[in-house]
GROMACS .gro file of C-alpha atoms in nm:
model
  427
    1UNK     CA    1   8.367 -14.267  -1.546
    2UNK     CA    2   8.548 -14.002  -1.698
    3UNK     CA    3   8.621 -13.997  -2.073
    4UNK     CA    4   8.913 -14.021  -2.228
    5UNK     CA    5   9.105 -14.075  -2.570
    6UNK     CA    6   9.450 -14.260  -2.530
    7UNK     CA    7   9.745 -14.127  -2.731
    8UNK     CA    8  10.043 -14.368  -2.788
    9UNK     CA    9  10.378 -14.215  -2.955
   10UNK     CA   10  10.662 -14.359  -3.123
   11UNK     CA   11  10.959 -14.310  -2.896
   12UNK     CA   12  11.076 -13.990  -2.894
   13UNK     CA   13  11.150 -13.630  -2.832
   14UNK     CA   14  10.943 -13.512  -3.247
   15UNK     CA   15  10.704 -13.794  -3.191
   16UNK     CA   16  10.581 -13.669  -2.822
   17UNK     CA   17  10.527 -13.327  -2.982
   18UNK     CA   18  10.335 -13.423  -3.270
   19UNK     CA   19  10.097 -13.597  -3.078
   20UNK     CA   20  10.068 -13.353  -2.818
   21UNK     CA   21   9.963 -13.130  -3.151
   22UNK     CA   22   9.712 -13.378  -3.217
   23UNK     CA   23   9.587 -13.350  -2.876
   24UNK     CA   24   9.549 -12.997  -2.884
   25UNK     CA   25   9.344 -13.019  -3.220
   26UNK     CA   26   9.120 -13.277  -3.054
   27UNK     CA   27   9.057 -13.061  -2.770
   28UNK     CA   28   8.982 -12.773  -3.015
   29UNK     CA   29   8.680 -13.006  -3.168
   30UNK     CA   30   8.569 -13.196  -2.817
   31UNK     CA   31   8.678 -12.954  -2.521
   32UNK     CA   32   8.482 -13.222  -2.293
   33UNK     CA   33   8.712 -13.469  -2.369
   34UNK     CA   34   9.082 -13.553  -2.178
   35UNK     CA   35   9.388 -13.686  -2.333
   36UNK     CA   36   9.623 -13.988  -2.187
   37UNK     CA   37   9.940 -13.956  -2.337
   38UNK     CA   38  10.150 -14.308  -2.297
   39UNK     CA   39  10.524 -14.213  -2.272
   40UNK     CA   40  10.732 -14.480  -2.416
   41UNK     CA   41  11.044 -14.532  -2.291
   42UNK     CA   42  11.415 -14.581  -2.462
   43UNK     CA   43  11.693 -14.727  -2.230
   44UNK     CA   44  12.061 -14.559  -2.265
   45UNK     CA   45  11.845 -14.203  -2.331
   46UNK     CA   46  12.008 -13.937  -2.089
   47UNK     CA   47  11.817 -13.655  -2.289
   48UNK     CA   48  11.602 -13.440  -2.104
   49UNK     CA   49  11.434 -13.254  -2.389
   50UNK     CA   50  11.173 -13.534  -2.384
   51UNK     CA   51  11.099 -13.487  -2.002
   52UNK     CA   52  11.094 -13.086  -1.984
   53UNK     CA   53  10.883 -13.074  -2.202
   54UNK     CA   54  10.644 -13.311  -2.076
   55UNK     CA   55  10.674 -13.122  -1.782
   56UNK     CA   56  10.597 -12.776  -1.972
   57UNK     CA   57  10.293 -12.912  -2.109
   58UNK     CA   58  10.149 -13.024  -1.751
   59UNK     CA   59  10.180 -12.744  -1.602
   60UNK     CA   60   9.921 -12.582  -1.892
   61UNK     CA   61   9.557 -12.560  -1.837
   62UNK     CA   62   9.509 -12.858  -2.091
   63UNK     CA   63   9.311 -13.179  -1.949
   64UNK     CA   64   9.618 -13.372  -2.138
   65UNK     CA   65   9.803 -13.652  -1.844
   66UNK     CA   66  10.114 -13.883  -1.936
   67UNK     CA   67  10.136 -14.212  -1.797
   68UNK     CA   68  10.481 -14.363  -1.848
   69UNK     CA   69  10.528 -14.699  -1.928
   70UNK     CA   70  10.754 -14.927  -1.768
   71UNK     CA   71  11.110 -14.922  -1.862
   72UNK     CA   72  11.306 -15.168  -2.081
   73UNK     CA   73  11.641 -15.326  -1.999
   74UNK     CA   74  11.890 -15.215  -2.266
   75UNK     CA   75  11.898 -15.403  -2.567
   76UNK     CA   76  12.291 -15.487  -2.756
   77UNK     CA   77  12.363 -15.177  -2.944
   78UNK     CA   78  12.363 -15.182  -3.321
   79UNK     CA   79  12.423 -14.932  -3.598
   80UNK     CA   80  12.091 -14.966  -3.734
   81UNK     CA   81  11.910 -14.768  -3.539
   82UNK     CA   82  11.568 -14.769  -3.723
   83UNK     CA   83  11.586 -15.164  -3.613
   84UNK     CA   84  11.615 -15.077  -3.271
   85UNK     CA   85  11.399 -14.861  -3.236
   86UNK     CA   86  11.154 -15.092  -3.373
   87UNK     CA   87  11.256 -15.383  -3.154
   88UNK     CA   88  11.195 -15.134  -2.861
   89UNK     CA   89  10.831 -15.050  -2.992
   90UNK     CA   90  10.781 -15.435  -3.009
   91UNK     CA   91  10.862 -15.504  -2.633
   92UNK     CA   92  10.637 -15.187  -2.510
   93UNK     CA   93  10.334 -15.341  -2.696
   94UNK     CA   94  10.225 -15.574  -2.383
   95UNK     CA   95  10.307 -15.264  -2.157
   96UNK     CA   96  10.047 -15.120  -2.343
   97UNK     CA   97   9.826 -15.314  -2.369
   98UNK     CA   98   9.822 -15.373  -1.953
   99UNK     CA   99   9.831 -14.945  -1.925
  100UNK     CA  100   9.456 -14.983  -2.125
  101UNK     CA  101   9.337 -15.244  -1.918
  102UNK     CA  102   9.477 -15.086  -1.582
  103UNK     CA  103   9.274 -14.760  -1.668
  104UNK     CA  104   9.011 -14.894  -1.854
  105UNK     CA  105   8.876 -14.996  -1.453
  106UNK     CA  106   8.855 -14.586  -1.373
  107UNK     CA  107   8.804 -14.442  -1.731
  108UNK     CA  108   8.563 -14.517  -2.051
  109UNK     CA  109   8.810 -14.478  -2.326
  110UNK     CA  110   8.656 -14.374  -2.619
  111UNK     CA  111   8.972 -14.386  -2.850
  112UNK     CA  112   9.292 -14.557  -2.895
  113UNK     CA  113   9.554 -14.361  -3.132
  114UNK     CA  114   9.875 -14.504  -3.213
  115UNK     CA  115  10.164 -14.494  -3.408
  116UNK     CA  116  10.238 -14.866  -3.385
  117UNK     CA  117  10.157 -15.179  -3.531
  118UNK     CA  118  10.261 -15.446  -3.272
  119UNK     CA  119  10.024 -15.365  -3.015
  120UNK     CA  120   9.657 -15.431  -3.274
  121UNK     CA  121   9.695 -15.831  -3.212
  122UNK     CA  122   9.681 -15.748  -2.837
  123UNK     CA  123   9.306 -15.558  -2.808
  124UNK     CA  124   9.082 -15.787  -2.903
  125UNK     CA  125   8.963 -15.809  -2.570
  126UNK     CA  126   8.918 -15.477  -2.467
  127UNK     CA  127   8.734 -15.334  -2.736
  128UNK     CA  128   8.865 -15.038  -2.798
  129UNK     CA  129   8.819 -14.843  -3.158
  130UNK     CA  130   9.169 -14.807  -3.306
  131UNK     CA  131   9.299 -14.522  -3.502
  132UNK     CA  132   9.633 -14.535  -3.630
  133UNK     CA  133   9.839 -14.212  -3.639
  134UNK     CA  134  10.083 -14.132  -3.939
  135UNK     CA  135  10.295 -13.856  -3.892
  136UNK     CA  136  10.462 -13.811  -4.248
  137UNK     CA  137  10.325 -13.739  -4.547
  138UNK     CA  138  10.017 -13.923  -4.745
  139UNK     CA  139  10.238 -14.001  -5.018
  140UNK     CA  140  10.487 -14.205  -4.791
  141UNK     CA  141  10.193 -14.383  -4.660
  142UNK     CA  142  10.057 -14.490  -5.029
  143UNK     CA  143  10.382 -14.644  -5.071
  144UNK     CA  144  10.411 -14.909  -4.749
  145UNK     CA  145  10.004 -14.960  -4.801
  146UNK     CA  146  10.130 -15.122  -5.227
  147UNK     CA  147  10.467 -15.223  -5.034
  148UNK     CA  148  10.329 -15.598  -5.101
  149UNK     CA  149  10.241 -15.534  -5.467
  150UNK     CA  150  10.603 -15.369  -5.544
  151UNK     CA  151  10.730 -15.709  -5.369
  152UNK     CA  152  10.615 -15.934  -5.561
  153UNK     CA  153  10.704 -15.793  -5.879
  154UNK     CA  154  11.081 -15.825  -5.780
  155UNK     CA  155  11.316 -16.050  -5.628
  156UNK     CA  156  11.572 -15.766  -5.554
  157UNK     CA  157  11.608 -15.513  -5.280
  158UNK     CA  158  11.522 -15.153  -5.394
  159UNK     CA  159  11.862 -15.038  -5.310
  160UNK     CA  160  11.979 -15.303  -5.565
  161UNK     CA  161  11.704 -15.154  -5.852
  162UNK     CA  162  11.924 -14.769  -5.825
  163UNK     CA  163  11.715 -14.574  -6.075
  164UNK     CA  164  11.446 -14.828  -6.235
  165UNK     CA  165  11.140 -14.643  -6.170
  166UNK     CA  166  10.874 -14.768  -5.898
  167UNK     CA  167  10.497 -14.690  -5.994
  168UNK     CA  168  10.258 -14.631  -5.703
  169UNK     CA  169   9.939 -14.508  -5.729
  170UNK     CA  170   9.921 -14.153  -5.617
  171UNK     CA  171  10.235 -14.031  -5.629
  172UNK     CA  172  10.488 -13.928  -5.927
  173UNK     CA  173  10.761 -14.250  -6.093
  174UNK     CA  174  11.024 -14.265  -5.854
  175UNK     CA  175  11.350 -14.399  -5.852
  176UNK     CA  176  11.407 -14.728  -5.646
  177UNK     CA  177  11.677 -14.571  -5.457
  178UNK     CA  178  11.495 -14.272  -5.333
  179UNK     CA  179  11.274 -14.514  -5.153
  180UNK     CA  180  11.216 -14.477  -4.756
  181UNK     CA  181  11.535 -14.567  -4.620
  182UNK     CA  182  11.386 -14.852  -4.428
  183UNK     CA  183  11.250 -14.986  -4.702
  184UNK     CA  184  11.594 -15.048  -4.887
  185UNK     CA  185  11.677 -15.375  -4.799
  186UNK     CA  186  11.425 -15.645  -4.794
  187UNK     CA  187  11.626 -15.896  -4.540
  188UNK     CA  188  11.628 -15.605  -4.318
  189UNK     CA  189  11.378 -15.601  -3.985
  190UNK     CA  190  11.276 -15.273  -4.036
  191UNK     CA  191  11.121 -15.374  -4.386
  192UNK     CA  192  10.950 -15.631  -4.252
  193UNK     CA  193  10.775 -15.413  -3.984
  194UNK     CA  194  10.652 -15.193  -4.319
  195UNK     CA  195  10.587 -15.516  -4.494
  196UNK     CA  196  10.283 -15.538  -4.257
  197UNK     CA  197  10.113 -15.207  -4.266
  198UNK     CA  198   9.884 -15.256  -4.495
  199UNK     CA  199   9.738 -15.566  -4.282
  200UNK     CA  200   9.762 -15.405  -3.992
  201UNK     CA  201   9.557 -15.104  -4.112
  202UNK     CA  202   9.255 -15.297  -4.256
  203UNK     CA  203   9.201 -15.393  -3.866
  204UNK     CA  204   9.229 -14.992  -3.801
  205UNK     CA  205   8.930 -14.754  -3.775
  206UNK     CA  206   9.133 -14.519  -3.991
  207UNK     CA  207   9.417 -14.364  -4.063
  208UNK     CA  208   9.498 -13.962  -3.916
  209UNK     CA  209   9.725 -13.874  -4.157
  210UNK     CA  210   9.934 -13.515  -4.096
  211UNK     CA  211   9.849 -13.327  -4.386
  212UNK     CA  212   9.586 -13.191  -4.579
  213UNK     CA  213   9.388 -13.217  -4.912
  214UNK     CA  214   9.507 -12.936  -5.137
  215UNK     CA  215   9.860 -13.060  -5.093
  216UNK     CA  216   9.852 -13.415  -5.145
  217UNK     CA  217   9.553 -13.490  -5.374
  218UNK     CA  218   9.672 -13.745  -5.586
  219UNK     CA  219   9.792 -13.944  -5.281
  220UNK     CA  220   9.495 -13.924  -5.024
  221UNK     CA  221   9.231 -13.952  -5.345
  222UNK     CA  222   9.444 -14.279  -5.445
  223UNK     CA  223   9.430 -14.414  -5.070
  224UNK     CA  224   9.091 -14.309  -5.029
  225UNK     CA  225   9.007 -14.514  -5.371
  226UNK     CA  226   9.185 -14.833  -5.290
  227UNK     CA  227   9.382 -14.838  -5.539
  228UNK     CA  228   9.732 -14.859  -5.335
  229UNK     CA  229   9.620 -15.171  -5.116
  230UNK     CA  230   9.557 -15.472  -5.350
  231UNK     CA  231   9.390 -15.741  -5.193
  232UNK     CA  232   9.236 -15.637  -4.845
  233UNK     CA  233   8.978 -15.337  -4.735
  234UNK     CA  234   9.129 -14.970  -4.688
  235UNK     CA  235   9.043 -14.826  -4.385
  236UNK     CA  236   8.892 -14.437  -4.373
  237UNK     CA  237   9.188 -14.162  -4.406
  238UNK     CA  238   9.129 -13.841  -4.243
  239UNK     CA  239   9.338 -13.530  -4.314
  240UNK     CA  240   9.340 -13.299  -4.043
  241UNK     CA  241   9.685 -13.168  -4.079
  242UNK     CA  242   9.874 -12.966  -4.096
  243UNK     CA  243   9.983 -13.009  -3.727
  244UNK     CA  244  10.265 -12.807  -3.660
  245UNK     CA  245  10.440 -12.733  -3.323
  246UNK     CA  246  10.332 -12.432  -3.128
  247UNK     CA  247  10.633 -12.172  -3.141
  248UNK     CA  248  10.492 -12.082  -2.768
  249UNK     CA  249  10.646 -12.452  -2.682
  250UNK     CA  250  10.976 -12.382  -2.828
  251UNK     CA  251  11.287 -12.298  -2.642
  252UNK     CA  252  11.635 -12.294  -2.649
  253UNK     CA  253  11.943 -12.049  -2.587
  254UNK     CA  254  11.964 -11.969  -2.956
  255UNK     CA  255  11.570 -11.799  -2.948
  256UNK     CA  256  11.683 -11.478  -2.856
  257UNK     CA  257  11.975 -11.439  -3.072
  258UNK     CA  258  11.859 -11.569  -3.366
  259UNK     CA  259  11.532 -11.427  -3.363
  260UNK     CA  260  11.667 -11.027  -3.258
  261UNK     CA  261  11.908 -11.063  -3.533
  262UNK     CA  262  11.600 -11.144  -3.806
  263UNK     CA  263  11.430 -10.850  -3.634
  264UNK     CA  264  11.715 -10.622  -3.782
  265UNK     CA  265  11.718 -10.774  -4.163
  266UNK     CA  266  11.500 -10.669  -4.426
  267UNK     CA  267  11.162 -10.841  -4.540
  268UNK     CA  268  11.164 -11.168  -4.699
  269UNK     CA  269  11.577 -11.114  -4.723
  270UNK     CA  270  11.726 -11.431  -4.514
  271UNK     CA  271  11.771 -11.756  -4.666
  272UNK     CA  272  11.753 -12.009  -4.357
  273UNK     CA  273  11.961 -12.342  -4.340
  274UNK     CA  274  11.857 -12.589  -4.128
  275UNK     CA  275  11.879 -12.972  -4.133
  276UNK     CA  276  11.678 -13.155  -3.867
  277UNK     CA  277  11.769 -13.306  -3.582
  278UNK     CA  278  11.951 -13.572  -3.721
  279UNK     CA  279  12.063 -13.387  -4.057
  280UNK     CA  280  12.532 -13.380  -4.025
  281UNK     CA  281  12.736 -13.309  -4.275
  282UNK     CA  282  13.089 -13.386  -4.355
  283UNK     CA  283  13.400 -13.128  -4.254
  284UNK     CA  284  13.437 -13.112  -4.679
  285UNK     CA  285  13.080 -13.021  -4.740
  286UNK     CA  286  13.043 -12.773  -4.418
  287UNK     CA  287  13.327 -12.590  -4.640
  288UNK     CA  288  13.123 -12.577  -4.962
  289UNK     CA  289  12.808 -12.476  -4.806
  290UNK     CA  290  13.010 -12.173  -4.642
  291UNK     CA  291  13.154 -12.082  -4.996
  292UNK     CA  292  12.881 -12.122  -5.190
  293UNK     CA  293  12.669 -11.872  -4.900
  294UNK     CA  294  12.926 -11.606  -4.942
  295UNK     CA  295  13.031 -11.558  -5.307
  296UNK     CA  296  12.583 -11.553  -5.338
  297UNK     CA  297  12.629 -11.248  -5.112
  298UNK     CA  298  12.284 -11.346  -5.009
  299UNK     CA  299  12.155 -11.257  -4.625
  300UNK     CA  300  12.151 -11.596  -4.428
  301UNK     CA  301  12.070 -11.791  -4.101
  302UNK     CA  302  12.227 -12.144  -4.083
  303UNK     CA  303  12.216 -12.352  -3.791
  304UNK     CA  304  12.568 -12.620  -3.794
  305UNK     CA  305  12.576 -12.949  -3.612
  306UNK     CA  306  12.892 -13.115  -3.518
  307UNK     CA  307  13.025 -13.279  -3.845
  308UNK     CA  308  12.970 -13.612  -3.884
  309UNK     CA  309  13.239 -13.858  -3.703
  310UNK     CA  310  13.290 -13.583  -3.446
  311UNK     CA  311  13.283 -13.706  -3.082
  312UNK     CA  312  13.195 -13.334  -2.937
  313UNK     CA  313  12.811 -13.228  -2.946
  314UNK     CA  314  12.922 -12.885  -2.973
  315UNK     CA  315  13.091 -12.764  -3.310
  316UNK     CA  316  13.403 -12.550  -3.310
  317UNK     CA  317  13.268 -12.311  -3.606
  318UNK     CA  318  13.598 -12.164  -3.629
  319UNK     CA  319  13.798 -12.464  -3.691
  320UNK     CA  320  13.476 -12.649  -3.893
  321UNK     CA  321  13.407 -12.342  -4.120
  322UNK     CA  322  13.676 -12.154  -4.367
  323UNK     CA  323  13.941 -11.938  -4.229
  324UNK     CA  324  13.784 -11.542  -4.191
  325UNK     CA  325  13.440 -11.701  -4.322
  326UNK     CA  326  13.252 -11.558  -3.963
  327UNK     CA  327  13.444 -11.244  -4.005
  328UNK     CA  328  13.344 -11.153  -4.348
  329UNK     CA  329  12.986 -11.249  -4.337
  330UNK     CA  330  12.921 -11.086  -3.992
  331UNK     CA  331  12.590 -10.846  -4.003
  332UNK     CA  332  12.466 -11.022  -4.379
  333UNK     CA  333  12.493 -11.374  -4.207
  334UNK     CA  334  12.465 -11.559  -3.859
  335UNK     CA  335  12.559 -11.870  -3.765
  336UNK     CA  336  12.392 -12.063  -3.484
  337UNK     CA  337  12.530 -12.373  -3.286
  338UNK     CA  338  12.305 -12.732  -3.311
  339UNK     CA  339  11.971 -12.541  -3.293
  340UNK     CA  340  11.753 -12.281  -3.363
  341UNK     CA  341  11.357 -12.212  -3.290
  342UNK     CA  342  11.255 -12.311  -3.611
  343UNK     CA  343  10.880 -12.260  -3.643
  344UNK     CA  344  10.947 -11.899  -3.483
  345UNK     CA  345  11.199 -11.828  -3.736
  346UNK     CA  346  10.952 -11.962  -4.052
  347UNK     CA  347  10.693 -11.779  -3.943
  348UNK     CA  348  10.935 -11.454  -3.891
  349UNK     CA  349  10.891 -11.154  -4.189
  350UNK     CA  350  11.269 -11.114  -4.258
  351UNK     CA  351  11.299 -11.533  -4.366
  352UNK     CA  352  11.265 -11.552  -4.740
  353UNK     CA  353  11.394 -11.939  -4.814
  354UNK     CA  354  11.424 -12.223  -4.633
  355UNK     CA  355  11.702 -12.513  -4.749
  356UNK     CA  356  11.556 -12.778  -4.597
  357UNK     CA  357  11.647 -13.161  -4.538
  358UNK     CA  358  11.254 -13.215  -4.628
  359UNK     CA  359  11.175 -13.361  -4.317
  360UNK     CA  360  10.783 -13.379  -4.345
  361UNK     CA  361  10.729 -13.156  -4.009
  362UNK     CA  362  11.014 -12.939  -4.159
  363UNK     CA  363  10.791 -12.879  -4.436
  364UNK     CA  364  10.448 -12.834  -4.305
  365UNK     CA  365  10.563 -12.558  -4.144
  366UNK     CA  366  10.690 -12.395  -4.454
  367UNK     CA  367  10.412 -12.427  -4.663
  368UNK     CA  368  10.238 -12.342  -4.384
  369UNK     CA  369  10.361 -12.012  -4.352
  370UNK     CA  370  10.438 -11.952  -4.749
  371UNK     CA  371  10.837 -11.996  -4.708
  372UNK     CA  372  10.980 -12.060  -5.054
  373UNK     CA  373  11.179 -12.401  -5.033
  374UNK     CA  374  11.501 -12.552  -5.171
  375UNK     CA  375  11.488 -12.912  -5.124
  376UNK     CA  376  11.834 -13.104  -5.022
  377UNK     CA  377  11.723 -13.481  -4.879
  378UNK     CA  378  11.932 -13.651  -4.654
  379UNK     CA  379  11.777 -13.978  -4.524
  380UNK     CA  380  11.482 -14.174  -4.421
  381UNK     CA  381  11.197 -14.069  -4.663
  382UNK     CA  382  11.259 -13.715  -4.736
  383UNK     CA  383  11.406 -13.800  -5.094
  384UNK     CA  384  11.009 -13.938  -5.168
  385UNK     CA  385  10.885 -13.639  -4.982
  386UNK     CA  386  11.155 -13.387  -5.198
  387UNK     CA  387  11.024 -13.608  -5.514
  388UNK     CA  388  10.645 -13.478  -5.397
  389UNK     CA  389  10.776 -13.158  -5.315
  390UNK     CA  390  10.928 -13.060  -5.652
  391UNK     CA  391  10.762 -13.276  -5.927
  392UNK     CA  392  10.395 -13.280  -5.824
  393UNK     CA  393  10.334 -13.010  -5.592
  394UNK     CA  394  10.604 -12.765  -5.748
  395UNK     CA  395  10.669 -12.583  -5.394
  396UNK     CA  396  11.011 -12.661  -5.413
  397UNK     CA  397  11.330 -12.649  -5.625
  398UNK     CA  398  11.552 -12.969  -5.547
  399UNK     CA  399  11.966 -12.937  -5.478
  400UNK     CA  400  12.150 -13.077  -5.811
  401UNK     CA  401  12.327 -13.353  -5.698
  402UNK     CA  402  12.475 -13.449  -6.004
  403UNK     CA  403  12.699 -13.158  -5.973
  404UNK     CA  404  12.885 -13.287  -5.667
  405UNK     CA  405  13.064 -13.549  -5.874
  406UNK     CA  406  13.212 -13.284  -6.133
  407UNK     CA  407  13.311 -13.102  -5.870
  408UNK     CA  408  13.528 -13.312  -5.656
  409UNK     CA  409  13.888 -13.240  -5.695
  410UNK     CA  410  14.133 -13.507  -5.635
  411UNK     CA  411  14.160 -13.630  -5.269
  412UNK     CA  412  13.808 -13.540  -5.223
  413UNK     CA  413  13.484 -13.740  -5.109
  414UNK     CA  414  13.272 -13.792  -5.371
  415UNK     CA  415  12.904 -13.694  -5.359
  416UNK     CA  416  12.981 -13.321  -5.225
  417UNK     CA  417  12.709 -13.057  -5.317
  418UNK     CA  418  12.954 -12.790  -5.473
  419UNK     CA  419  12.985 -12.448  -5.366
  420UNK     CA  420  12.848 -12.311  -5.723
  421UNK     CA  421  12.547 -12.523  -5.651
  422UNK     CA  422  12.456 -12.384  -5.326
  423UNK     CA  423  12.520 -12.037  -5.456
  424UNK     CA  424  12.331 -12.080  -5.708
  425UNK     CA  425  11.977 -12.186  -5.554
  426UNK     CA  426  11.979 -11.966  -5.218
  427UNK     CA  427  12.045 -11.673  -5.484
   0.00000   0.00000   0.00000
């Protein structure tokens, strides 16, 4: 029987590539091994990013297969989309679990790895050693392993606490409202699926955790220790990142024209913008952003999304941006549509900042290739990791915040970044 170690994502396009990562790095270490990837499935998803590049990775040399799990009927749409997502990994456990036992008759699987907690109740039978996967940072992870201990020292929901500081082992004070976003609301699902992490991995193995020592000592030592998990055992934490996406695997129409124009700048002279996937702005802000990059008459790369509320994937720069703004920053400053190659662009000599949403991949790959960082989080957990980022690891200096409510003039949103701001730090 062949051997094999069993991969199993958290739906989606980032999480499919990070694990693919991790099956590269496995092959590195055990080149006899192969790699089943299970390929969740999310009803209503008409994106094919997920399935080229599946289909880019299979036709490589690698010994890594997919095996797609059976499809889910749509489940009533809701604007919490963590939640769904959630109750989507919950209904693909039993899939799962049958995939294991359906090739568990033709292979010896040395390994399960995954990035969910609902399937652990459902191998007891087919012992299988468990590993679970963590693809952010160690410091997110000591907080959901003392998530129990911070409950029961307060009735209230952490969005409730605004700036009372939170002690966790490991990591720096931080404010209750720069918690994970899930994590805001206890009478939320999505807290209750955290709520049970650190049960969940005392039945683990251990914990593969993307990152690596020298950048997160206080957290992994403070894991490692068991000092974030209270009452229970802590299971083994290996570091073996950082795993960071192969710019080989990277495409996209704006690869040629970003990248040729960085080939004309000078060394370490462009400040890059970028803001994840997910990462929209308001029409207001979009303006200040655009301001504050031309009075710095700094050298710049920023990738715009359509602004939030729009109903077109596509943004119309002209009528999103200020009037002449393209026109008077043409040759010190480009401006790319929904996405750029990233990782290529990091790694490239002209890129000397990065203003960053501090999406944990999003950083890996700077540090990684010594990009100097301004910090500017937007959701989930980057305002922990931007916390980590500045105060403890001091790779980063963080967006001022405070300035967007001095800055508002009358009719406008409140909590804008201002234009001085933004000049100010990509200087």
């Amino acid at each position: 029987m062949k051997e094999t170690i069993v991969l199993h994502p958290v739906p989606g396009f980032h999480h499919m590539v990070s694990v693919v990562e991790l099956g590269k790095l496995i092959l590195q270490h055990h080149p006899h091994f192969s790699i089943t990837i299970l390929v969740p499935t999310m009803p209503l998803d008409t994106s094919t990013t997920t399935s080229s590049y599946i289909n880019h990775i299979s036709k490589t040399n690698l010994p890594i297969t997919f095996f797609s799990l059976p499809s889910i009927p749509p489940l009533q749409e809701t604007q919490d989309q963590v939640a769904m997502i959630l109750e989507y990994m919950r209904l693909n456990a039993s899939y799962v679990v049958d995939a294991l036992q359906t090739m568990c008759l033709s292979s010896s699987i040395l390994a399960l790895i995954t990035s969910s907690v609902y399937i652990y109740d459902g191998l007891d039978n087919l012992h299988i050693p468990t590993y679970y996967y963590f693809t952010s940072c160690a410091s997110t992870l000591a907080i959901l392993l003392h998530l129990p201990t911070l409950h029961n020292q307060t009735t209230k929901c952490f969005k409730d606490l605004n700036d009372t500081l939170l002690h966790v082992p490991g990591i720096p004070p931080i404010k209750a409202s720069y918690m994970p976003q899930p994590l805001l609301d206890r009478d939320g699902p999505a807290y209750h699926y955290f709520f049970n992490y650190a049960y969940c991995m005392s039945k683990s193995k251990g914990v593969i955790v993307n990152t690596f020592d020298i950048l997160e000592p206080q957290a992994i030592n403070a894991i490692a220790s068991g000092a974030c998990i209270s009452n229970g055992a802590t299971p083994p934490i290996y570091s073996i990142g950082p795993l960071i996406t192969d710019a080989k695997d990277q495409s996209g129409n704006s690869t040629s024209e970003a990248l040729a124009w960085l080939d004309a700048q000078p060394s370490r002279s462009v400040v890059f913008l970028c803001f994840g996937s997910k990462g929209t702005f308001s029409e207001a802000q979009h303006e200040k952003i655009a301001h504050g990059l031309e009075r710095s008459n700094q050298r710049f790369l920023w990738v715009v999304k359509s602004p939030k509320g729009s109903t077109s994937d596509q943004p119309q720069l002209e009528m999103l941006l200020p009037e002449g703004f393209l026109e008077r920053t043409k040759g010190r400053g480009l401006v790319v549509k929904c996405w750029a190659p990233q990782n290529a662009i990091l790694r490239h000599e002209s890129v000397g900042g990065f203003v960053t949403h501090c999406g944990w991949n999003s950083l890996l790959e700077a540090v990684s290739y010594g990009v100097p960082i301004v910090a500017w989080p937007l959701y989930a957990e980057q305002h922990l990791n931007a916390v980590v980022l500045v105060e403890e690891m001091k790779l980063a200096i963080p967006i001022d915040t405070s300035t967007s409510m001095v800055s508002c003039k009358e009719g406008e949103e409140e909590g804008l970044v201002s234009a001085e701001e933004v000049e100010k730090k990509v200087r």
